[in-house]
mmCIF file of C-alpha atoms in Angstrom:
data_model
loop_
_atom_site.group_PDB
_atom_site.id
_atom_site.type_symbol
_atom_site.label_atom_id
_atom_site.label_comp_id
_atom_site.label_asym_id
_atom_site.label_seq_id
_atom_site.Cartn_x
_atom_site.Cartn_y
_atom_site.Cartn_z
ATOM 1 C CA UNK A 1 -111.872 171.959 78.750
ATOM 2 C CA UNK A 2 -110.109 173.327 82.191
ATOM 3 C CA UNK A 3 -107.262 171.366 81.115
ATOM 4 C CA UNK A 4 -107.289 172.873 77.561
ATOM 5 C CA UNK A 5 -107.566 176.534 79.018
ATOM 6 C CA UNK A 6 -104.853 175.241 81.352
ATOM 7 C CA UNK A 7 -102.119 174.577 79.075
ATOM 8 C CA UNK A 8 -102.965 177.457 77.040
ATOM 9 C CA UNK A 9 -102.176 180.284 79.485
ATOM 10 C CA UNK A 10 -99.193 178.154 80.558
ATOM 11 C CA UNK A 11 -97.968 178.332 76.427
ATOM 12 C CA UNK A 12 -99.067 182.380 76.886
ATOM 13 C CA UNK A 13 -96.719 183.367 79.666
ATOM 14 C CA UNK A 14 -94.003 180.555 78.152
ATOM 15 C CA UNK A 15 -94.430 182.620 75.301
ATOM 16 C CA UNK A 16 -92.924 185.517 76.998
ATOM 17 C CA UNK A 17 -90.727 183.843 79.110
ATOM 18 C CA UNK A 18 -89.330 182.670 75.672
ATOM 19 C CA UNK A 19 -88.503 186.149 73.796
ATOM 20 C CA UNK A 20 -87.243 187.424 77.141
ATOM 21 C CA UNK A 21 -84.955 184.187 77.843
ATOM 22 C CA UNK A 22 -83.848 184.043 74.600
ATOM 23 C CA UNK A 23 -82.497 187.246 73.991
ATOM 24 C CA UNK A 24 -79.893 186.649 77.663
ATOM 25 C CA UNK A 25 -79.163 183.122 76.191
ATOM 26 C CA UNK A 26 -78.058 184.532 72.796
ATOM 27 C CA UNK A 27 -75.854 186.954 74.359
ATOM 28 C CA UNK A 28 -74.232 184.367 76.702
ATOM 29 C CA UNK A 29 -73.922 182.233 73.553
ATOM 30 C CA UNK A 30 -71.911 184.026 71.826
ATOM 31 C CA UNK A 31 -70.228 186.878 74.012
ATOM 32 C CA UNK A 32 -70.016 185.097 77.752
ATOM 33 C CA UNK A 33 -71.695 187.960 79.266
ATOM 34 C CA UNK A 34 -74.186 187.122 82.299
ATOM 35 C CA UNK A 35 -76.377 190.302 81.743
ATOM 36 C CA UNK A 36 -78.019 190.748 85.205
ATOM 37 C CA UNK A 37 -79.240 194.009 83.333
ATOM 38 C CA UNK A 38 -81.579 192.104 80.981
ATOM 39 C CA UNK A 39 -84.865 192.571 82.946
ATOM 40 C CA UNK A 40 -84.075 196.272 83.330
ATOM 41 C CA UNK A 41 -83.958 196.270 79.312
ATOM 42 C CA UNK A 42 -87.373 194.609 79.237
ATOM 43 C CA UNK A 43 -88.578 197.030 81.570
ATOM 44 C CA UNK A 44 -87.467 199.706 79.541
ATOM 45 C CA UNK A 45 -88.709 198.439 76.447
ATOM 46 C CA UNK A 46 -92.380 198.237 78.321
ATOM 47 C CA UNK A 47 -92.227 201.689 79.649
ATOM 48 C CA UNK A 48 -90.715 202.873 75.512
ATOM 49 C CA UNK A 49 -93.658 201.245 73.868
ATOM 50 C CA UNK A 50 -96.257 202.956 76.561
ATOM 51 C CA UNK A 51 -94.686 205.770 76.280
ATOM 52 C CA UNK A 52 -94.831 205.503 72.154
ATOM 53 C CA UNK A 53 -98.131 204.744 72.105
ATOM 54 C CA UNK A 54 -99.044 207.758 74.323
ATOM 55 C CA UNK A 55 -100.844 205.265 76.208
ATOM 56 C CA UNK A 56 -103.351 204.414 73.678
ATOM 57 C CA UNK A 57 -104.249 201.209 72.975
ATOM 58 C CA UNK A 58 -104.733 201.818 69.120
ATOM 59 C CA UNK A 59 -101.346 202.631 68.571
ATOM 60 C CA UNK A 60 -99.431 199.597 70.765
ATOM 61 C CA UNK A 61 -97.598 198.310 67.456
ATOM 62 C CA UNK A 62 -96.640 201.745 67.048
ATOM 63 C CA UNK A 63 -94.838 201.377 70.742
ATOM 64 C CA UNK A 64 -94.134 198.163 69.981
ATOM 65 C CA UNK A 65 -91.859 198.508 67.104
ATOM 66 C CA UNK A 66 -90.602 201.806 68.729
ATOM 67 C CA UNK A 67 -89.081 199.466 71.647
ATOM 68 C CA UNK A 68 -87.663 197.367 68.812
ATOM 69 C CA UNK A 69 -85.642 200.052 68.076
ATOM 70 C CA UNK A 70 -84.534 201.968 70.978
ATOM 71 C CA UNK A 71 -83.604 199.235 72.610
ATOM 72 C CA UNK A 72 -81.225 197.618 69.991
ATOM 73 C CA UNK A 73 -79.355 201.218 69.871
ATOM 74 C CA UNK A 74 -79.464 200.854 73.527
ATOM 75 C CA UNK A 75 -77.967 197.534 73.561
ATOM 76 C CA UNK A 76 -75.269 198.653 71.092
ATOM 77 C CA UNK A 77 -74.516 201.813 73.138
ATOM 78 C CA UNK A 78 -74.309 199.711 76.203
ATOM 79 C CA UNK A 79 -71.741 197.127 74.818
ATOM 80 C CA UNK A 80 -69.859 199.645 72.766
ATOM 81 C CA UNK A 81 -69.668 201.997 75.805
ATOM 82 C CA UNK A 82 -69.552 200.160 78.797
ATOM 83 C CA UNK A 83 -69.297 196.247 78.346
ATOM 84 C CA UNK A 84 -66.483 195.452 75.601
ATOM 85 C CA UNK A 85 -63.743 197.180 78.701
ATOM 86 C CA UNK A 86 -64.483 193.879 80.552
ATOM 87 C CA UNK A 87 -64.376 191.065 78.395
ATOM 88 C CA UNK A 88 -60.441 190.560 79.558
ATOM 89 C CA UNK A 89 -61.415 190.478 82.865
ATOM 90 C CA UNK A 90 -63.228 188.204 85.380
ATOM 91 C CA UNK A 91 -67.038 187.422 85.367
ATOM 92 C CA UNK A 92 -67.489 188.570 88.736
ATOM 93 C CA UNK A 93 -66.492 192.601 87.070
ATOM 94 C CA UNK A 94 -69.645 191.923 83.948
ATOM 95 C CA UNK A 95 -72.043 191.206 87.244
ATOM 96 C CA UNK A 96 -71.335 194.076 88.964
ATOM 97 C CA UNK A 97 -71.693 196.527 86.128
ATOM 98 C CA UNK A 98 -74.760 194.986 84.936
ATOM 99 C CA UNK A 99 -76.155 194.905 88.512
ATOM 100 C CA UNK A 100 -75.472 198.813 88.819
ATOM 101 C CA UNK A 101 -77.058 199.185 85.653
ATOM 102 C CA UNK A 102 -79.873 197.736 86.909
ATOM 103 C CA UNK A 103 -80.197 199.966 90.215
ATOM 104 C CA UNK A 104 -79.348 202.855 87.745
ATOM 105 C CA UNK A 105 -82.547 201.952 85.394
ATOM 106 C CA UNK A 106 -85.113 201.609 88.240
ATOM 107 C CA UNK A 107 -84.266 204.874 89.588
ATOM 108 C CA UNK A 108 -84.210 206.357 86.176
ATOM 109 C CA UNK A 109 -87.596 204.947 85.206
ATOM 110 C CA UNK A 110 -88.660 206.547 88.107
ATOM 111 C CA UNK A 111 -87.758 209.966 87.145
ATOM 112 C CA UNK A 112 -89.087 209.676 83.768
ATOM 113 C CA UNK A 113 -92.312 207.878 84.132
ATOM 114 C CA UNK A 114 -92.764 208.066 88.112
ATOM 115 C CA UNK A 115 -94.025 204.939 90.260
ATOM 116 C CA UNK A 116 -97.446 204.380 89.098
ATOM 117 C CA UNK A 117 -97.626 201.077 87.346
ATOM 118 C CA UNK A 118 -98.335 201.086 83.387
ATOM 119 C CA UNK A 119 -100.366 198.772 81.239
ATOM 120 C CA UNK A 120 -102.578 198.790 78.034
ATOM 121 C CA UNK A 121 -105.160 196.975 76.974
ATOM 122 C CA UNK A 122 -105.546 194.309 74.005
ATOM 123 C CA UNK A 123 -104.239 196.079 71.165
ATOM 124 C CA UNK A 124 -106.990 195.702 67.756
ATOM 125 C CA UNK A 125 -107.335 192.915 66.047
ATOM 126 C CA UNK A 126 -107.070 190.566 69.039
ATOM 127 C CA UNK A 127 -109.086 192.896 71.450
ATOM 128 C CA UNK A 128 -111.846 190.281 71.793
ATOM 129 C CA UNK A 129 -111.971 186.490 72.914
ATOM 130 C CA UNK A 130 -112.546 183.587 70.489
ATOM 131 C CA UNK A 131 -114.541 180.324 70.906
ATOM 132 C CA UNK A 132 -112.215 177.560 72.396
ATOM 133 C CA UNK A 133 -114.084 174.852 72.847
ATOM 134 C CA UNK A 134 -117.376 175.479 75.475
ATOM 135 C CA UNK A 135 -114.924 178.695 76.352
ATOM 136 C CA UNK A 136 -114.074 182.041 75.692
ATOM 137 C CA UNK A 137 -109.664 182.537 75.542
ATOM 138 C CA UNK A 138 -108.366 186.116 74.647
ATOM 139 C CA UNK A 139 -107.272 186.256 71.294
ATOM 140 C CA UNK A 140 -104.327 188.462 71.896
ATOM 141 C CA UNK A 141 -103.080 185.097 73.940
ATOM 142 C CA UNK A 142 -102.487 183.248 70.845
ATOM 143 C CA UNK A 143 -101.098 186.581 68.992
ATOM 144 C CA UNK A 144 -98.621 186.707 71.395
ATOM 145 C CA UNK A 145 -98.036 182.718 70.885
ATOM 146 C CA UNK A 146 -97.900 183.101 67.125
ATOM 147 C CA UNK A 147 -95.150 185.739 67.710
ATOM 148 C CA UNK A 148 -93.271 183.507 69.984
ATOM 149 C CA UNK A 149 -93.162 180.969 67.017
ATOM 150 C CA UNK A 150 -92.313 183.040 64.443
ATOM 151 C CA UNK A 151 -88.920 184.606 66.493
ATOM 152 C CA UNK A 152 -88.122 180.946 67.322
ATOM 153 C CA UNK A 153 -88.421 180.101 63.462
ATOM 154 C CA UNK A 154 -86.497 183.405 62.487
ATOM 155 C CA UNK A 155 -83.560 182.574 64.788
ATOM 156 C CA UNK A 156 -83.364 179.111 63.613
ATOM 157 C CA UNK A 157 -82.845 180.264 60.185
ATOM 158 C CA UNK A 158 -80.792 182.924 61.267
ATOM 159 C CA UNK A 159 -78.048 180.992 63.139
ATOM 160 C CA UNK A 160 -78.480 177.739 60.895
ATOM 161 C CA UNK A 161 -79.569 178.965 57.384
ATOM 162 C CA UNK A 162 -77.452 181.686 57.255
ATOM 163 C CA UNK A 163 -73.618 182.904 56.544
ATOM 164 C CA UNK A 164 -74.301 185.273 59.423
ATOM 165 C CA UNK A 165 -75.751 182.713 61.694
ATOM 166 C CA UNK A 166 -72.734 180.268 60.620
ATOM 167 C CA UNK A 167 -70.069 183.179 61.761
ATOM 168 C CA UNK A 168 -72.190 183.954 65.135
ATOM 169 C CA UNK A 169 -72.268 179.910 65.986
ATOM 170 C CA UNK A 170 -67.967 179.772 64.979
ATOM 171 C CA UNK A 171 -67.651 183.264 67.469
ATOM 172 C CA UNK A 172 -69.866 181.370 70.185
ATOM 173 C CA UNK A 173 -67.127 178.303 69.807
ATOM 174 C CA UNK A 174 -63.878 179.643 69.274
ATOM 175 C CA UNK A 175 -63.989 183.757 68.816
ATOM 176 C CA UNK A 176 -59.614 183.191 68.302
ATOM 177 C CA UNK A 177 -60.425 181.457 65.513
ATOM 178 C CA UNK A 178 -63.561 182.942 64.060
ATOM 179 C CA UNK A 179 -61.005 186.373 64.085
ATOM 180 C CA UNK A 180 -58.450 184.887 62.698
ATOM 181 C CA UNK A 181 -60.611 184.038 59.408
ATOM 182 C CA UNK A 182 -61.063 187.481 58.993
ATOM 183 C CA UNK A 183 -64.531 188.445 60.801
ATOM 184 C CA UNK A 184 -64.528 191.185 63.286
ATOM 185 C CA UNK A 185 -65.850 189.193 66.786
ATOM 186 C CA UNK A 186 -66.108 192.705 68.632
ATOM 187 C CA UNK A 187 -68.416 194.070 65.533
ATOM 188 C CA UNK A 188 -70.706 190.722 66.008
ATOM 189 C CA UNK A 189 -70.872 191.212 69.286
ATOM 190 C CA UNK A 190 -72.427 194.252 68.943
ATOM 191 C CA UNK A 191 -74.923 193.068 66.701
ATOM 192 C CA UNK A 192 -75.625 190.421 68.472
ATOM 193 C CA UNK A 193 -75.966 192.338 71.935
ATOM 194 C CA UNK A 194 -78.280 194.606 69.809
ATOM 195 C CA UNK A 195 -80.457 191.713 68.864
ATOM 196 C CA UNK A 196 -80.667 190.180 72.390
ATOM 197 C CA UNK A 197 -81.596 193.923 73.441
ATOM 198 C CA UNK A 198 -84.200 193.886 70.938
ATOM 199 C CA UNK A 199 -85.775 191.388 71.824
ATOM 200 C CA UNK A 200 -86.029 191.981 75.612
ATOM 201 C CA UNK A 201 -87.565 195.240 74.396
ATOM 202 C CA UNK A 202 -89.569 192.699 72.685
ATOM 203 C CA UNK A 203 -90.928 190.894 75.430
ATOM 204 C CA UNK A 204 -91.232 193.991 77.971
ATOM 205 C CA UNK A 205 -93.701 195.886 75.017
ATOM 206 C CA UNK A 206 -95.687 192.804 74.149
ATOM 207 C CA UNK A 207 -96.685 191.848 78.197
ATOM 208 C CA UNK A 208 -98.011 195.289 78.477
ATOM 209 C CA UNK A 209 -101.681 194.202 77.783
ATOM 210 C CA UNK A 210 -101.326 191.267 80.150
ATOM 211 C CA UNK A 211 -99.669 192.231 83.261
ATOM 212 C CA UNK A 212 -98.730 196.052 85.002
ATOM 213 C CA UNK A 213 -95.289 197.413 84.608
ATOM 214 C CA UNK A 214 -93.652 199.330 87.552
ATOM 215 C CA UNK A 215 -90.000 199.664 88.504
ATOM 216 C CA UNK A 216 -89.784 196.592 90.100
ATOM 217 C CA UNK A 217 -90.440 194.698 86.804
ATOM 218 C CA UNK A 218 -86.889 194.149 86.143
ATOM 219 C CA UNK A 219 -85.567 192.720 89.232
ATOM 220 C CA UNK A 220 -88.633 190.644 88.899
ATOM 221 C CA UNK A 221 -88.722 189.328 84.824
ATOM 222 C CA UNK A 222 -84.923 188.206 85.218
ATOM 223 C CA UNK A 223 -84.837 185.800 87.950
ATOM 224 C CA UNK A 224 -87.714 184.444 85.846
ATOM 225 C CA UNK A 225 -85.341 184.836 82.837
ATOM 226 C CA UNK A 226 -82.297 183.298 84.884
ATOM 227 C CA UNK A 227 -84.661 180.001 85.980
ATOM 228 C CA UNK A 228 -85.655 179.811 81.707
ATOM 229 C CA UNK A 229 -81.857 179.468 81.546
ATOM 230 C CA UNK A 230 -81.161 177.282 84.103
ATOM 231 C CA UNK A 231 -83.946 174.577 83.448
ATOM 232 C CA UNK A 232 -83.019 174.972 79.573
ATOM 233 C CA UNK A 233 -79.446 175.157 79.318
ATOM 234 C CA UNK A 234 -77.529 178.608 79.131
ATOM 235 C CA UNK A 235 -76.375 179.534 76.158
ATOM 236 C CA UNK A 236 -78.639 177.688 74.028
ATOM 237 C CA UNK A 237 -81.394 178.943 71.830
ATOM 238 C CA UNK A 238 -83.658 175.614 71.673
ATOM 239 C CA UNK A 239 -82.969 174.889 75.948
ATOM 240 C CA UNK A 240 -84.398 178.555 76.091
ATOM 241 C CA UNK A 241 -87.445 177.314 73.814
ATOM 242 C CA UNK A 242 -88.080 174.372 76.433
ATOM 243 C CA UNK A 243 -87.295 175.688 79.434
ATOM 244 C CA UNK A 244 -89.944 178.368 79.309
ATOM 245 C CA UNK A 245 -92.463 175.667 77.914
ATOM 246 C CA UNK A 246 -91.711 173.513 80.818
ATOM 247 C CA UNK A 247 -91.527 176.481 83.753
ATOM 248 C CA UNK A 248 -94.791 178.218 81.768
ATOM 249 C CA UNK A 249 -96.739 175.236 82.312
ATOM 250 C CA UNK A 250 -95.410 174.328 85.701
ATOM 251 C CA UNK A 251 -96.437 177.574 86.625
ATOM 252 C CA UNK A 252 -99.881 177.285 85.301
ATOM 253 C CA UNK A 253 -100.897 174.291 86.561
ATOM 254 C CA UNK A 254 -99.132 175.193 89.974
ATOM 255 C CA UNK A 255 -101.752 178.170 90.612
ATOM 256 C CA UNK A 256 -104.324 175.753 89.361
ATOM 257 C CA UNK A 257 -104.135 173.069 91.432
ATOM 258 C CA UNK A 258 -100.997 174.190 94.045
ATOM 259 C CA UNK A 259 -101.667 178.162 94.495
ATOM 260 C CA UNK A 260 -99.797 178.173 97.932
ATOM 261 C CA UNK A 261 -97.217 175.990 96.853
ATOM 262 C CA UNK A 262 -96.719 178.063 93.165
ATOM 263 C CA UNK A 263 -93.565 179.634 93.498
ATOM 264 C CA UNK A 264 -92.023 176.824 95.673
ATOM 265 C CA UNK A 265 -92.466 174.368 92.869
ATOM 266 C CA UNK A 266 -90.537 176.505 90.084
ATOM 267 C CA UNK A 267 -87.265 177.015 92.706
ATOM 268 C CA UNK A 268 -87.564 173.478 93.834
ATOM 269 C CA UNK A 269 -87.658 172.278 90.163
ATOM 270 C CA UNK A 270 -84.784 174.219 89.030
ATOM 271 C CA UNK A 271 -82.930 173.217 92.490
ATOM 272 C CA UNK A 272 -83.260 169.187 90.913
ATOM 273 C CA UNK A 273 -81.853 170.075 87.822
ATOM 274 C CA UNK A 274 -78.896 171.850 89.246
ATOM 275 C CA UNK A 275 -78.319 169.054 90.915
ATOM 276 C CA UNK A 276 -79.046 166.192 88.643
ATOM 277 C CA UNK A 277 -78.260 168.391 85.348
ATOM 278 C CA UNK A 278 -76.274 171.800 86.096
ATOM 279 C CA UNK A 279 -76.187 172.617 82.551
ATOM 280 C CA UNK A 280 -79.489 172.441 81.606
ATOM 281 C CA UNK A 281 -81.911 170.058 79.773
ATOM 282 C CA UNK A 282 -80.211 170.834 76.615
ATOM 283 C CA UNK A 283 -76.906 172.639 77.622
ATOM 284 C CA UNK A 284 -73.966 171.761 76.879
ATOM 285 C CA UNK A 285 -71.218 169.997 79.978
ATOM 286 C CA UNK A 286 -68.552 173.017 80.583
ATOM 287 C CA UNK A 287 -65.882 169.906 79.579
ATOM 288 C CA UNK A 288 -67.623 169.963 75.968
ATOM 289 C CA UNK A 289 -66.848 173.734 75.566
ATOM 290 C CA UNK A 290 -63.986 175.831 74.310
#
């Protein structure tokens, strides 16, 4: 049963690691922006839905759908506004500008909500445990699971089910020739940096009842976020899907059984698949790419 429970909390924080990697890996995908800022929009969409929910536990879907929202005008004001005057120019410009806008968001949290840390409990229905096994496993775990697998289902059908999700997958390939059909790449962009805002927002709202939020949170959430990438593959949706499985249940079973040795063990993974793999378990080789 230790093994169950185990597994389980590593599929509950890969199920987090997922809607916040995801969300950077679409964005790569399709616009070839390295968003260094995509912790600071988790953070924000944490500190949104508290904020939304006026710090009451009965209303977290309120806040949660509330940091849906503001953070996918967010996104679009940030690409529209800031982002779309670098795409000409080198990567290193796109790291810098994120980076500041991450230094900009701490202290800005700061102002708004001051330094105490936030959190909220287990939102109704999933306030209590169920019976797993001899064991007792929050229920709001598997909720947040369940949600996990539905935005993994919703993007599949999205990119490959869809005449929108055809266009987005020709822009991630060849944007010359995805403009010269006739589709507006800058306008998809948008949308799609919207999206990939959304669902950091996502991600930042929905680990509210598990872990404290402070201004730190964002620095912290996107190395984690970065590693996702790295182990999975960058740019790809499915390497984002596996690569927090894998580094969710590495972690789990590190503080299980290697508590001292935790962190060591995700760096030192990812370290062997730079090496061995640099694009990722299912990345594409930079030679295969446009």
């Amino acid at each position: 049963m230790a093994l169950v429970l185990q597994v389980l909390n590593g599929l509950t924080f890969a199920s987090f690691l997922f809607l916040l990697s995801t969300g950077l890996n679409l964005i790569f995908g399709v616009m070839r922006i390295v968003n260094f800022a995509h912790g600071s929009l988790a953070m924000l969409g944490a500190y949104v839905a508290f904020a939304a929910a006026g710090g009451v536990t009965g209303r977290f879907w309120v806040g949660t759908l509330a940091a849906l929202a503001v953070l996918a005008a967010l996104g679009i004001a940030l690409e529209r506004g800031l982002l779309r005057f670098l795409y000409a120019r080198e990567e290193l410009y796109q790291i810098l500008l994120t980076y500041g806008l991450v230094l900009v968001s701490e202290d800005a949290v700061k102002l708004i909500w001051g330094r105490d840390y936030k959190s909220l409990s287990f939102p109704p229905p999933f306030a209590g445990p169920v019976q797993v096994g001899s064991a007792l496993f929050p229920s709001y775990y598997l909720a947040l699971m369940a949600i996990a697998a539905a935005v993994a289902v919703l993007l599949w059908v999205v990119l490959y089910r869809t005449r929108v999700g055809a266009v987005i997958r020709a822009a991630s390939a060849d944007r010359e020739m995805t403009e010269a059909l006739g589709y507006s790449v800058p306008a998809l962009g948008a949308a799609v940096f919207a999206a990939g805002s959304a669902l950091a927002g996502l991600a930042g709202a929905l680990i509210l009842p598990i872990q404290t939020v402070s201004p730190g949170f964002a620095v912290e959430v996107v190395i984690e976020a970065f590693i996702v990438v790295v182990v999975g593959g960058l740019g790809s949706i499915w390497g984002a899907l596996v690569g927090a499985v894998f580094i969710g249940l590495l972690r789990s079973f590190g503080i299980a059984y290697f508590p001292v040795f935790e962190l060591a063990l995700v760096y030192l993974t990812m370290a062997v698949i730079l090496i061995v793999r640099p694009w990722g378990l299912l990345g594409v080789p930079p030679v295969g790419r446009n």
